[in-house]
Amino acid sequence: MRTRGSRSWTAWAASAVLHAVIAALIMRAGGRAARRVPPAVPETVEFDFDIDPPPLPPDPSPSPSPRQAGRGDEKVARLAPQPPPPPSSSPSSSSSSSSSSSPSPSPTPSSTSPSPPSAGDKIDLSFGALPNDVKGRFRAAPPEETLRARPGRFNVDELRATLERERDAVNNVEAGRVDPLLYDYLRGARSRFKETAEKLADEIVIGPGAAVQGWSRGYLNSVKERNSGALGARADAPRESAGDARNEKSPGADVLGAYGEMNRQAEAGAEERRAEVCLDVAAGRETTVVLRRGSGNGALDRVAMDSFAKAVAVRPVPADARRGLACYELRISAFRMPPLPFVACSFDIGITGPTCVWPYKKVTSVKGRLLSVEYPPTDRDRARSSLLQKPR
């Protein structure tokens, strides 16, 4: 027991001595580090400033505007040129070395104050300084202007007059107000273009798809005519039953009429090429031939122009002929007969001879007609300047 107690006391004493030695070493090292730092030496920095007297207020304007009393003065102060800063006195040699190493001080408000602007640098923001054209916009309303159409744009009167001339030209043909000379030109031209036009009509391709499209167009055309009342006005249309039910026919009873209706529908949906040619006919001058509307087929357009030019050259214009613009149409068409069980033949004595048709046969036709005749406007026509139609 004594041996164990002596050992514990010996260990405790050795630990205490070791800790005391470590603490003494640490305190000695801290004292040496504190002695090595040199003490701070105070330095003195001197600054020299020149204080200028405050600027005198500018002379008041003889007629200051209310706008200059507010933001205008601030804007003038900002726009005025600033004078260079005044030179400062040189500091002493001892203070210059210290001030060069230290940061430069910020300028005081008194050193940055702008100088008063001169009389020539002032900006007049009053109403009297505006240009005369700007003043006029505020003083009076702009003068009234006359509405005029743009150059190159049509007006309503010209459009109405053009439509009336076209309608009157068509009515002249329908009413028979046409010189017989114009029909002589049509007959002479038809005898010249008939053979060539038939060859051009045979060249129109009518395949299965084009044939079905043509039949569809013809059917829709007949429906449109029936809705508008034009179908019942034909000479071969079924007659009215006069309200008697015994005289009414069943829609499927007239077999021949149904065949004829199918033929008309197929012909109405035919593939067509048409060209329009106009002749300026006047006594004592050469008649000119003009192509008004092309057909899309150059060969057909040339045939139409050459045929009417030769017809006019053979028949000169008589001295008592009325001047007018006559327009003709040359049309070629081709279609196929509908798929119906029939065979039909016709006889045109002196024209084409016997002609027979059957299902899917390709049928061509060549037609020429007088479309319109436009005469020069008279004094009565010039007097019509209103948009409203006048009774005739």
mmCIF file of C-alpha atoms in Angstrom:
data_model
loop_
_atom_site.group_PDB
_atom_site.id
_atom_site.type_symbol
_atom_site.label_atom_id
_atom_site.label_comp_id
_atom_site.label_asym_id
_atom_site.label_seq_id
_atom_site.Cartn_x
_atom_site.Cartn_y
_atom_site.Cartn_z
ATOM 1 C CA MET A 1 0.000 0.000 0.000
ATOM 2 C CA ARG A 2 2.778 2.376 0.806
ATOM 3 C CA THR A 3 4.564 1.589 -2.460
ATOM 4 C CA ARG A 4 1.410 2.379 -4.507
ATOM 5 C CA GLY A 5 0.812 5.686 -2.659
ATOM 6 C CA SER A 6 4.368 6.845 -3.153
ATOM 7 C CA ARG A 7 4.113 6.173 -6.870
ATOM 8 C CA SER A 8 0.924 8.254 -7.317
ATOM 9 C CA TRP A 9 2.358 11.202 -5.488
ATOM 10 C CA THR A 10 5.488 11.012 -7.596
ATOM 11 C CA ALA A 11 3.421 11.045 -10.857
ATOM 12 C CA TRP A 12 1.278 13.975 -9.639
ATOM 13 C CA ALA A 13 4.371 16.006 -8.759
ATOM 14 C CA ALA A 14 6.022 15.284 -12.101
ATOM 15 C CA SER A 15 2.863 16.401 -13.990
ATOM 16 C CA ALA A 16 2.633 19.627 -12.030
ATOM 17 C CA VAL A 17 6.276 20.464 -12.712
ATOM 18 C CA LEU A 18 5.815 19.761 -16.446
ATOM 19 C CA HIS A 19 2.769 22.020 -16.734
ATOM 20 C CA ALA A 20 4.551 24.799 -14.893
ATOM 21 C CA VAL A 21 7.511 24.615 -17.294
ATOM 22 C CA ILE A 22 5.179 24.765 -20.358
ATOM 23 C CA ALA A 23 3.345 27.793 -18.972
ATOM 24 C CA ALA A 24 6.612 29.603 -18.297
ATOM 25 C CA LEU A 25 7.772 28.983 -21.897
ATOM 26 C CA ILE A 26 4.543 30.326 -23.361
ATOM 27 C CA MET A 27 4.625 33.503 -21.265
ATOM 28 C CA ARG A 28 8.250 34.123 -22.208
ATOM 29 C CA ALA A 29 7.526 33.765 -25.945
ATOM 30 C CA GLY A 30 4.584 36.227 -25.747
ATOM 31 C CA GLY A 31 6.711 38.850 -24.040
ATOM 32 C CA ARG A 32 9.386 38.668 -26.745
ATOM 33 C CA ALA A 33 6.791 39.087 -29.566
ATOM 34 C CA ALA A 34 5.374 42.142 -27.836
ATOM 35 C CA ARG A 35 8.821 43.740 -27.547
ATOM 36 C CA ARG A 36 9.508 43.243 -31.305
ATOM 37 C CA VAL A 37 6.472 45.424 -32.544
ATOM 38 C CA PRO A 38 7.648 49.066 -32.851
ATOM 39 C CA PRO A 39 5.423 51.697 -31.292
ATOM 40 C CA ALA A 40 3.126 53.733 -33.663
ATOM 41 C CA VAL A 41 4.413 57.213 -34.443
ATOM 42 C CA PRO A 42 1.676 59.869 -35.018
ATOM 43 C CA GLU A 43 1.853 61.780 -38.333
ATOM 44 C CA THR A 44 0.454 65.170 -39.177
ATOM 45 C CA VAL A 45 -1.279 65.915 -42.569
ATOM 46 C CA GLU A 46 -1.939 69.502 -43.635
ATOM 47 C CA PHE A 47 -4.460 70.665 -46.295
ATOM 48 C CA ASP A 48 -4.733 74.130 -47.836
ATOM 49 C CA PHE A 49 -8.136 75.367 -49.167
ATOM 50 C CA ASP A 50 -9.090 78.602 -50.973
ATOM 51 C CA ILE A 51 -12.652 79.666 -50.270
ATOM 52 C CA ASP A 52 -14.213 81.831 -53.024
ATOM 53 C CA PRO A 53 -16.966 84.314 -52.215
ATOM 54 C CA PRO A 54 -20.493 83.185 -53.226
ATOM 55 C CA PRO A 55 -21.512 84.171 -56.810
ATOM 56 C CA LEU A 56 -23.788 87.115 -57.352
ATOM 57 C CA PRO A 57 -27.360 86.320 -58.509
ATOM 58 C CA PRO A 58 -27.933 86.860 -62.279
ATOM 59 C CA ASP A 59 -29.830 89.845 -63.537
ATOM 60 C CA PRO A 60 -33.560 89.109 -63.825
ATOM 61 C CA SER A 61 -34.878 88.712 -67.394
ATOM 62 C CA PRO A 62 -37.096 91.567 -68.580
ATOM 63 C CA SER A 63 -39.893 89.108 -69.477
ATOM 64 C CA PRO A 64 -39.339 85.847 -67.631
ATOM 65 C CA SER A 65 -41.573 82.990 -68.691
ATOM 66 C CA PRO A 66 -43.338 80.822 -66.133
ATOM 67 C CA ARG A 67 -41.474 77.750 -67.367
ATOM 68 C CA GLN A 68 -38.052 79.306 -66.576
ATOM 69 C CA ALA A 69 -39.071 79.775 -62.966
ATOM 70 C CA GLY A 70 -39.168 76.026 -62.448
ATOM 71 C CA ARG A 71 -37.191 73.434 -64.332
ATOM 72 C CA GLY A 72 -35.895 75.913 -66.891
ATOM 73 C CA ASP A 73 -33.323 77.428 -64.480
ATOM 74 C CA GLU A 74 -31.995 74.011 -63.557
ATOM 75 C CA LYS A 75 -31.666 73.082 -67.240
ATOM 76 C CA VAL A 76 -29.812 76.348 -67.986
ATOM 77 C CA ALA A 77 -27.452 75.710 -65.090
ATOM 78 C CA ARG A 78 -26.688 72.224 -66.334
ATOM 79 C CA LEU A 79 -26.151 73.357 -69.933
ATOM 80 C CA ALA A 80 -23.916 76.328 -69.021
ATOM 81 C CA PRO A 81 -20.150 75.695 -69.411
ATOM 82 C CA GLN A 82 -18.276 75.364 -66.137
ATOM 83 C CA PRO A 83 -15.082 77.409 -65.611
ATOM 84 C CA PRO A 84 -11.838 75.610 -64.721
ATOM 85 C CA PRO A 85 -11.055 75.348 -61.000
ATOM 86 C CA PRO A 86 -8.901 78.188 -59.602
ATOM 87 C CA PRO A 87 -5.210 77.387 -58.966
ATOM 88 C CA SER A 88 -4.396 76.611 -55.343
ATOM 89 C CA SER A 89 -1.286 77.704 -53.470
ATOM 90 C CA SER A 90 1.538 75.187 -53.287
ATOM 91 C CA PRO A 91 1.877 73.519 -49.865
ATOM 92 C CA SER A 92 5.089 73.313 -47.929
ATOM 93 C CA SER A 93 7.753 70.768 -48.775
ATOM 94 C CA SER A 94 7.129 68.811 -45.617
ATOM 95 C CA SER A 95 3.353 68.546 -46.183
ATOM 96 C CA SER A 96 3.589 67.752 -49.946
ATOM 97 C CA SER A 97 5.435 64.497 -49.332
ATOM 98 C CA SER A 98 2.822 63.337 -46.853
ATOM 99 C CA SER A 99 -0.171 64.454 -48.967
ATOM 100 C CA SER A 100 1.113 62.576 -52.033
ATOM 101 C CA SER A 101 1.034 59.266 -50.186
ATOM 102 C CA SER A 102 -2.436 59.873 -48.695
ATOM 103 C CA PRO A 103 -5.670 59.771 -50.828
ATOM 104 C CA SER A 104 -6.876 62.993 -52.420
ATOM 105 C CA PRO A 105 -9.631 64.755 -50.471
ATOM 106 C CA SER A 106 -13.107 65.142 -52.021
ATOM 107 C CA PRO A 107 -13.967 68.625 -53.323
ATOM 108 C CA THR A 108 -16.217 70.799 -51.266
ATOM 109 C CA PRO A 109 -19.604 71.938 -52.554
ATOM 110 C CA SER A 110 -18.385 75.495 -52.875
ATOM 111 C CA SER A 111 -15.658 74.526 -55.361
ATOM 112 C CA THR A 112 -18.113 72.739 -57.761
ATOM 113 C CA SER A 113 -20.781 75.430 -57.921
ATOM 114 C CA PRO A 114 -21.324 76.592 -61.592
ATOM 115 C CA SER A 115 -20.757 80.129 -62.607
ATOM 116 C CA PRO A 116 -23.708 82.234 -63.786
ATOM 117 C CA PRO A 117 -24.438 81.791 -67.531
ATOM 118 C CA SER A 118 -23.783 84.639 -69.883
ATOM 119 C CA ALA A 119 -26.486 86.396 -71.890
ATOM 120 C CA GLY A 120 -25.567 84.586 -75.121
ATOM 121 C CA ASP A 121 -25.876 81.074 -73.579
ATOM 122 C CA LYS A 122 -29.461 81.439 -72.345
ATOM 123 C CA ILE A 123 -32.179 79.206 -73.848
ATOM 124 C CA ASP A 124 -35.528 80.841 -74.405
ATOM 125 C CA LEU A 125 -38.326 78.348 -73.702
ATOM 126 C CA SER A 126 -41.164 80.833 -74.025
ATOM 127 C CA PHE A 127 -44.004 80.598 -76.568
ATOM 128 C CA GLY A 128 -42.663 83.593 -78.470
ATOM 129 C CA ALA A 129 -39.445 81.744 -79.353
ATOM 130 C CA LEU A 130 -41.313 79.043 -81.344
ATOM 131 C CA PRO A 131 -41.331 79.167 -85.189
ATOM 132 C CA ASN A 132 -44.248 80.846 -86.909
ATOM 133 C CA ASP A 133 -45.611 77.619 -88.410
ATOM 134 C CA VAL A 134 -45.738 76.010 -84.960
ATOM 135 C CA LYS A 135 -47.510 79.046 -83.533
ATOM 136 C CA GLY A 136 -50.103 78.817 -86.280
ATOM 137 C CA ARG A 137 -51.059 75.279 -85.254
ATOM 138 C CA PHE A 138 -52.096 76.500 -81.815
ATOM 139 C CA ARG A 139 -53.648 79.840 -82.714
ATOM 140 C CA ALA A 140 -56.143 78.770 -85.411
ATOM 141 C CA ALA A 141 -57.641 75.604 -86.900
ATOM 142 C CA PRO A 142 -56.108 74.225 -90.121
ATOM 143 C CA PRO A 143 -57.805 75.332 -93.340
ATOM 144 C CA GLU A 144 -60.407 73.057 -94.859
ATOM 145 C CA GLU A 145 -59.219 70.848 -97.698
ATOM 146 C CA THR A 146 -61.134 69.468 -100.638
ATOM 147 C CA LEU A 147 -61.430 65.697 -100.801
ATOM 148 C CA ARG A 148 -59.936 64.444 -104.022
ATOM 149 C CA ALA A 149 -59.339 60.972 -105.355
ATOM 150 C CA ARG A 150 -55.808 59.658 -105.500
ATOM 151 C CA PRO A 151 -54.168 59.648 -108.892
ATOM 152 C CA GLY A 152 -54.657 56.283 -110.541
ATOM 153 C CA ARG A 153 -57.780 55.438 -108.481
ATOM 154 C CA PHE A 154 -61.197 55.200 -110.133
ATOM 155 C CA ASN A 155 -64.216 57.055 -108.807
ATOM 156 C CA VAL A 156 -67.757 55.790 -108.567
ATOM 157 C CA ASP A 157 -69.078 57.814 -111.499
ATOM 158 C CA GLU A 158 -66.484 56.412 -113.887
ATOM 159 C CA LEU A 159 -67.184 52.863 -112.713
ATOM 160 C CA ARG A 160 -70.921 53.329 -113.165
ATOM 161 C CA ALA A 161 -70.456 54.810 -116.625
ATOM 162 C CA THR A 162 -68.227 51.886 -117.658
ATOM 163 C CA LEU A 163 -70.775 49.312 -116.482
ATOM 164 C CA GLU A 164 -73.583 51.111 -118.270
ATOM 165 C CA ARG A 165 -71.621 51.219 -121.526
ATOM 166 C CA GLU A 166 -70.935 47.489 -121.352
ATOM 167 C CA ARG A 167 -74.568 46.707 -120.641
ATOM 168 C CA ASP A 168 -75.777 48.976 -123.452
ATOM 169 C CA ALA A 169 -73.338 47.331 -125.855
ATOM 170 C CA VAL A 170 -74.806 43.890 -125.098
ATOM 171 C CA ASN A 171 -78.362 45.224 -125.324
ATOM 172 C CA ASN A 172 -77.638 46.606 -128.791
ATOM 173 C CA VAL A 173 -77.046 43.065 -130.066
ATOM 174 C CA GLU A 174 -80.040 41.572 -128.273
ATOM 175 C CA ALA A 175 -82.356 44.350 -129.480
ATOM 176 C CA GLY A 176 -81.093 44.193 -133.092
ATOM 177 C CA ARG A 177 -79.507 47.666 -133.139
ATOM 178 C CA VAL A 178 -76.611 46.374 -135.227
ATOM 179 C CA ASP A 179 -75.456 47.158 -138.753
ATOM 180 C CA PRO A 180 -75.789 44.069 -141.037
ATOM 181 C CA LEU A 181 -72.173 44.677 -142.074
ATOM 182 C CA LEU A 182 -71.017 43.355 -138.688
ATOM 183 C CA TYR A 183 -72.762 40.005 -139.312
ATOM 184 C CA ASP A 184 -71.130 39.826 -142.731
ATOM 185 C CA TYR A 185 -67.759 40.062 -141.011
ATOM 186 C CA LEU A 186 -68.749 37.195 -138.678
ATOM 187 C CA ARG A 187 -69.812 34.933 -141.547
ATOM 188 C CA GLY A 188 -66.635 35.670 -143.486
ATOM 189 C CA ALA A 189 -64.441 34.949 -140.458
ATOM 190 C CA ARG A 190 -66.323 31.726 -139.598
ATOM 191 C CA SER A 191 -65.740 30.288 -143.056
ATOM 192 C CA ARG A 192 -62.012 30.871 -142.580
ATOM 193 C CA PHE A 193 -61.434 29.650 -139.026
ATOM 194 C CA LYS A 194 -63.846 26.695 -138.994
ATOM 195 C CA GLU A 195 -61.494 24.034 -140.360
ATOM 196 C CA THR A 196 -58.496 25.064 -138.265
ATOM 197 C CA ALA A 197 -60.612 25.524 -135.139
ATOM 198 C CA GLU A 198 -62.021 21.985 -135.453
ATOM 199 C CA LYS A 199 -58.496 20.583 -135.465
ATOM 200 C CA LEU A 200 -57.670 22.572 -132.357
ATOM 201 C CA ALA A 201 -60.828 21.263 -130.679
ATOM 202 C CA ASP A 202 -59.813 17.672 -131.446
ATOM 203 C CA GLU A 203 -56.511 18.289 -129.666
ATOM 204 C CA ILE A 204 -58.262 18.961 -126.340
ATOM 205 C CA VAL A 205 -57.618 15.908 -124.154
ATOM 206 C CA ILE A 206 -60.708 14.505 -122.385
ATOM 207 C CA GLY A 207 -59.668 11.621 -120.147
ATOM 208 C CA PRO A 208 -61.813 9.711 -117.644
ATOM 209 C CA GLY A 209 -61.185 12.256 -114.879
ATOM 210 C CA ALA A 210 -61.906 15.254 -117.128
ATOM 211 C CA ALA A 211 -65.087 13.579 -118.389
ATOM 212 C CA VAL A 212 -66.438 13.033 -114.868
ATOM 213 C CA GLN A 213 -65.595 16.618 -113.931
ATOM 214 C CA GLY A 214 -67.432 17.846 -117.022
ATOM 215 C CA TRP A 215 -70.563 15.877 -116.170
ATOM 216 C CA SER A 216 -70.468 17.226 -112.619
ATOM 217 C CA ARG A 217 -70.146 20.817 -113.880
ATOM 218 C CA GLY A 218 -73.077 20.295 -116.229
ATOM 219 C CA TYR A 219 -75.290 18.879 -113.483
ATOM 220 C CA LEU A 220 -74.500 21.743 -111.107
ATOM 221 C CA ASN A 221 -75.155 24.209 -113.927
ATOM 222 C CA SER A 222 -78.594 22.707 -114.560
ATOM 223 C CA VAL A 223 -79.418 22.937 -110.835
ATOM 224 C CA LYS A 224 -78.403 26.600 -110.867
ATOM 225 C CA GLU A 225 -80.584 27.286 -113.905
ATOM 226 C CA ARG A 226 -83.560 25.525 -112.333
ATOM 227 C CA ASN A 227 -83.222 27.577 -109.145
ATOM 228 C CA SER A 228 -82.971 30.813 -111.120
ATOM 229 C CA GLY A 229 -85.925 29.935 -113.375
ATOM 230 C CA ALA A 230 -83.922 29.804 -116.611
ATOM 231 C CA LEU A 231 -84.488 26.056 -117.116
ATOM 232 C CA GLY A 232 -88.274 26.372 -117.312
ATOM 233 C CA ALA A 233 -88.012 29.077 -119.971
ATOM 234 C CA ARG A 234 -86.551 26.718 -122.600
ATOM 235 C CA ALA A 235 -88.669 25.767 -125.564
ATOM 236 C CA ASP A 236 -88.289 22.024 -124.952
ATOM 237 C CA ALA A 237 -89.078 22.263 -121.220
ATOM 238 C CA PRO A 238 -92.155 20.327 -119.936
ATOM 239 C CA ARG A 239 -95.333 22.321 -120.327
ATOM 240 C CA GLU A 240 -97.427 23.419 -117.407
ATOM 241 C CA SER A 241 -100.267 21.113 -116.383
ATOM 242 C CA ALA A 242 -102.686 24.045 -115.880
ATOM 243 C CA GLY A 243 -103.433 22.825 -112.361
ATOM 244 C CA ASP A 244 -105.005 19.569 -113.548
ATOM 245 C CA ALA A 245 -103.481 16.558 -111.772
ATOM 246 C CA ARG A 246 -104.456 14.245 -114.648
ATOM 247 C CA ASN A 247 -102.167 16.142 -117.028
ATOM 248 C CA GLU A 248 -99.156 16.015 -114.762
ATOM 249 C CA LYS A 249 -96.275 13.796 -115.888
ATOM 250 C CA SER A 250 -94.129 11.685 -113.668
ATOM 251 C CA PRO A 251 -90.472 12.853 -113.546
ATOM 252 C CA GLY A 252 -89.324 9.485 -114.972
ATOM 253 C CA ALA A 253 -92.032 9.103 -117.636
ATOM 254 C CA ASP A 254 -90.378 11.263 -120.337
ATOM 255 C CA VAL A 255 -87.485 8.985 -121.358
ATOM 256 C CA LEU A 256 -86.504 10.986 -124.423
ATOM 257 C CA GLY A 257 -86.585 14.184 -122.417
ATOM 258 C CA ALA A 258 -84.268 12.632 -119.819
ATOM 259 C CA TYR A 259 -81.823 11.609 -122.571
ATOM 260 C CA GLY A 260 -81.906 15.134 -123.948
ATOM 261 C CA GLU A 261 -81.321 16.598 -120.481
ATOM 262 C CA MET A 262 -78.260 14.377 -119.973
ATOM 263 C CA ASN A 263 -76.893 15.524 -123.324
ATOM 264 C CA ARG A 264 -77.395 19.183 -122.376
ATOM 265 C CA GLN A 265 -75.684 18.690 -119.026
ATOM 266 C CA ALA A 266 -72.676 17.017 -120.649
ATOM 267 C CA GLU A 267 -72.403 19.820 -123.215
ATOM 268 C CA ALA A 268 -72.729 22.515 -120.517
ATOM 269 C CA GLY A 269 -69.745 21.020 -118.638
ATOM 270 C CA ALA A 270 -67.490 20.745 -121.700
ATOM 271 C CA GLU A 271 -63.864 21.894 -121.780
ATOM 272 C CA GLU A 272 -63.862 25.264 -123.556
ATOM 273 C CA ARG A 273 -61.335 27.633 -125.118
ATOM 274 C CA ARG A 274 -62.617 31.068 -126.071
ATOM 275 C CA ALA A 275 -61.040 34.134 -127.635
ATOM 276 C CA GLU A 276 -62.604 37.603 -127.953
ATOM 277 C CA VAL A 277 -61.753 39.909 -130.852
ATOM 278 C CA CYS A 278 -62.914 43.526 -131.279
ATOM 279 C CA LEU A 279 -63.214 45.549 -134.519
ATOM 280 C CA ASP A 280 -63.151 49.354 -134.543
ATOM 281 C CA VAL A 281 -65.437 50.025 -137.499
ATOM 282 C CA ALA A 282 -65.640 53.562 -138.929
ATOM 283 C CA ALA A 283 -66.274 54.982 -142.391
ATOM 284 C CA GLY A 284 -63.295 56.458 -144.191
ATOM 285 C CA ARG A 285 -60.644 54.783 -142.027
ATOM 286 C CA GLU A 286 -58.962 51.434 -141.767
ATOM 287 C CA THR A 287 -60.650 48.897 -139.511
ATOM 288 C CA THR A 288 -58.358 47.656 -136.746
ATOM 289 C CA VAL A 289 -58.533 44.176 -135.180
ATOM 290 C CA VAL A 290 -57.692 43.905 -131.462
ATOM 291 C CA LEU A 291 -57.552 40.803 -129.246
ATOM 292 C CA ARG A 292 -59.572 41.760 -126.158
ATOM 293 C CA ARG A 293 -59.293 38.455 -124.274
ATOM 294 C CA GLY A 294 -56.979 35.595 -125.019
ATOM 295 C CA SER A 295 -57.983 31.937 -124.827
ATOM 296 C CA GLY A 296 -54.742 30.607 -123.404
ATOM 297 C CA ASN A 297 -54.108 28.832 -126.715
ATOM 298 C CA GLY A 298 -51.798 30.870 -128.951
ATOM 299 C CA ALA A 299 -52.849 29.019 -132.105
ATOM 300 C CA LEU A 300 -56.544 29.788 -131.498
ATOM 301 C CA ASP A 301 -55.805 33.477 -130.844
ATOM 302 C CA ARG A 302 -53.843 33.773 -134.087
ATOM 303 C CA VAL A 303 -56.595 32.028 -136.064
ATOM 304 C CA ALA A 304 -59.212 34.426 -134.699
ATOM 305 C CA MET A 305 -57.126 37.520 -135.470
ATOM 306 C CA ASP A 306 -56.218 36.397 -139.004
ATOM 307 C CA SER A 307 -59.778 35.313 -139.874
ATOM 308 C CA PHE A 308 -61.371 38.645 -138.949
ATOM 309 C CA ALA A 309 -58.548 40.638 -140.533
ATOM 310 C CA LYS A 310 -59.110 38.823 -143.871
ATOM 311 C CA ALA A 311 -62.883 39.212 -143.595
ATOM 312 C CA VAL A 312 -62.525 42.976 -143.073
ATOM 313 C CA ALA A 313 -60.086 43.299 -145.977
ATOM 314 C CA VAL A 314 -62.570 41.643 -148.367
ATOM 315 C CA ARG A 315 -65.519 43.842 -147.308
ATOM 316 C CA PRO A 316 -64.630 47.553 -146.922
ATOM 317 C CA VAL A 317 -66.715 49.804 -144.679
ATOM 318 C CA PRO A 318 -69.391 51.757 -146.601
ATOM 319 C CA ALA A 319 -69.561 55.541 -146.300
ATOM 320 C CA ASP A 320 -72.903 55.563 -144.450
ATOM 321 C CA ALA A 321 -71.886 53.004 -141.810
ATOM 322 C CA ARG A 322 -72.195 54.040 -138.186
ATOM 323 C CA ARG A 323 -69.050 54.030 -136.164
ATOM 324 C CA GLY A 324 -68.893 51.419 -133.427
ATOM 325 C CA LEU A 325 -66.747 48.908 -131.558
ATOM 326 C CA ALA A 326 -67.928 45.352 -132.356
ATOM 327 C CA CYS A 327 -66.647 42.452 -130.244
ATOM 328 C CA TYR A 328 -66.864 38.800 -131.329
ATOM 329 C CA GLU A 329 -66.294 35.484 -129.578
ATOM 330 C CA LEU A 330 -64.666 32.387 -131.084
ATOM 331 C CA ARG A 331 -65.210 29.311 -128.907
ATOM 332 C CA ILE A 332 -64.162 25.677 -129.255
ATOM 333 C CA SER A 333 -65.280 22.927 -126.860
ATOM 334 C CA ALA A 334 -64.976 19.187 -126.344
ATOM 335 C CA PHE A 335 -66.825 16.710 -124.094
ATOM 336 C CA ARG A 336 -67.720 13.028 -123.884
ATOM 337 C CA MET A 337 -71.230 11.608 -124.000
ATOM 338 C CA PRO A 338 -72.559 10.206 -120.711
ATOM 339 C CA PRO A 339 -72.625 6.409 -120.160
ATOM 340 C CA LEU A 340 -76.211 5.789 -121.283
ATOM 341 C CA PRO A 341 -77.462 2.929 -123.516
ATOM 342 C CA PHE A 342 -78.297 4.902 -126.637
ATOM 343 C CA VAL A 343 -77.184 5.597 -130.209
ATOM 344 C CA ALA A 344 -78.313 8.788 -131.942
ATOM 345 C CA CYS A 345 -77.724 10.233 -135.409
ATOM 346 C CA SER A 346 -78.434 13.652 -136.892
ATOM 347 C CA PHE A 347 -78.350 15.057 -140.423
ATOM 348 C CA ASP A 348 -77.196 18.599 -141.168
ATOM 349 C CA ILE A 349 -77.715 19.057 -144.879
ATOM 350 C CA GLY A 350 -75.046 21.230 -146.427
ATOM 351 C CA ILE A 351 -73.144 21.820 -143.172
ATOM 352 C CA THR A 352 -71.674 18.684 -141.557
ATOM 353 C CA GLY A 353 -73.674 15.825 -143.028
ATOM 354 C CA PRO A 354 -74.773 12.843 -140.925
ATOM 355 C CA THR A 355 -73.405 12.681 -137.390
ATOM 356 C CA CYS A 356 -73.832 9.818 -134.901
ATOM 357 C CA VAL A 357 -73.062 9.639 -131.189
ATOM 358 C CA TRP A 358 -72.799 6.808 -128.650
ATOM 359 C CA PRO A 359 -71.714 6.440 -125.024
ATOM 360 C CA TYR A 360 -68.267 7.895 -124.195
ATOM 361 C CA LYS A 361 -67.848 9.392 -127.652
ATOM 362 C CA LYS A 362 -65.818 12.601 -127.822
ATOM 363 C CA VAL A 363 -67.880 15.443 -129.282
ATOM 364 C CA THR A 364 -66.326 18.743 -130.419
ATOM 365 C CA SER A 365 -67.904 21.984 -131.534
ATOM 366 C CA VAL A 366 -66.809 25.344 -132.991
ATOM 367 C CA LYS A 367 -68.958 28.430 -132.480
ATOM 368 C CA GLY A 368 -68.638 32.124 -133.240
ATOM 369 C CA ARG A 369 -71.005 34.918 -132.278
ATOM 370 C CA LEU A 370 -71.325 38.685 -131.978
ATOM 371 C CA LEU A 371 -71.110 39.671 -128.317
ATOM 372 C CA SER A 372 -71.581 43.442 -128.167
ATOM 373 C CA VAL A 373 -71.563 46.653 -130.200
ATOM 374 C CA GLU A 374 -70.582 49.875 -128.456
ATOM 375 C CA TYR A 375 -71.412 53.186 -130.137
ATOM 376 C CA PRO A 376 -69.836 56.564 -129.242
ATOM 377 C CA PRO A 377 -71.631 58.338 -126.365
ATOM 378 C CA THR A 378 -74.223 60.940 -127.259
ATOM 379 C CA ASP A 379 -75.154 64.159 -125.487
ATOM 380 C CA ARG A 380 -77.862 62.272 -123.598
ATOM 381 C CA ASP A 381 -75.323 59.793 -122.293
ATOM 382 C CA ARG A 382 -72.959 62.555 -121.154
ATOM 383 C CA ALA A 383 -75.765 64.269 -119.224
ATOM 384 C CA ARG A 384 -76.257 61.229 -116.982
ATOM 385 C CA SER A 385 -73.981 62.049 -114.062
ATOM 386 C CA SER A 386 -76.098 60.809 -111.149
ATOM 387 C CA LEU A 387 -75.553 57.490 -109.394
ATOM 388 C CA LEU A 388 -79.282 56.765 -109.617
ATOM 389 C CA GLN A 389 -80.593 55.001 -112.697
ATOM 390 C CA LYS A 390 -82.886 57.155 -114.801
ATOM 391 C CA PRO A 391 -85.933 55.698 -116.570
ATOM 392 C CA ARG A 392 -85.459 54.871 -120.239
#
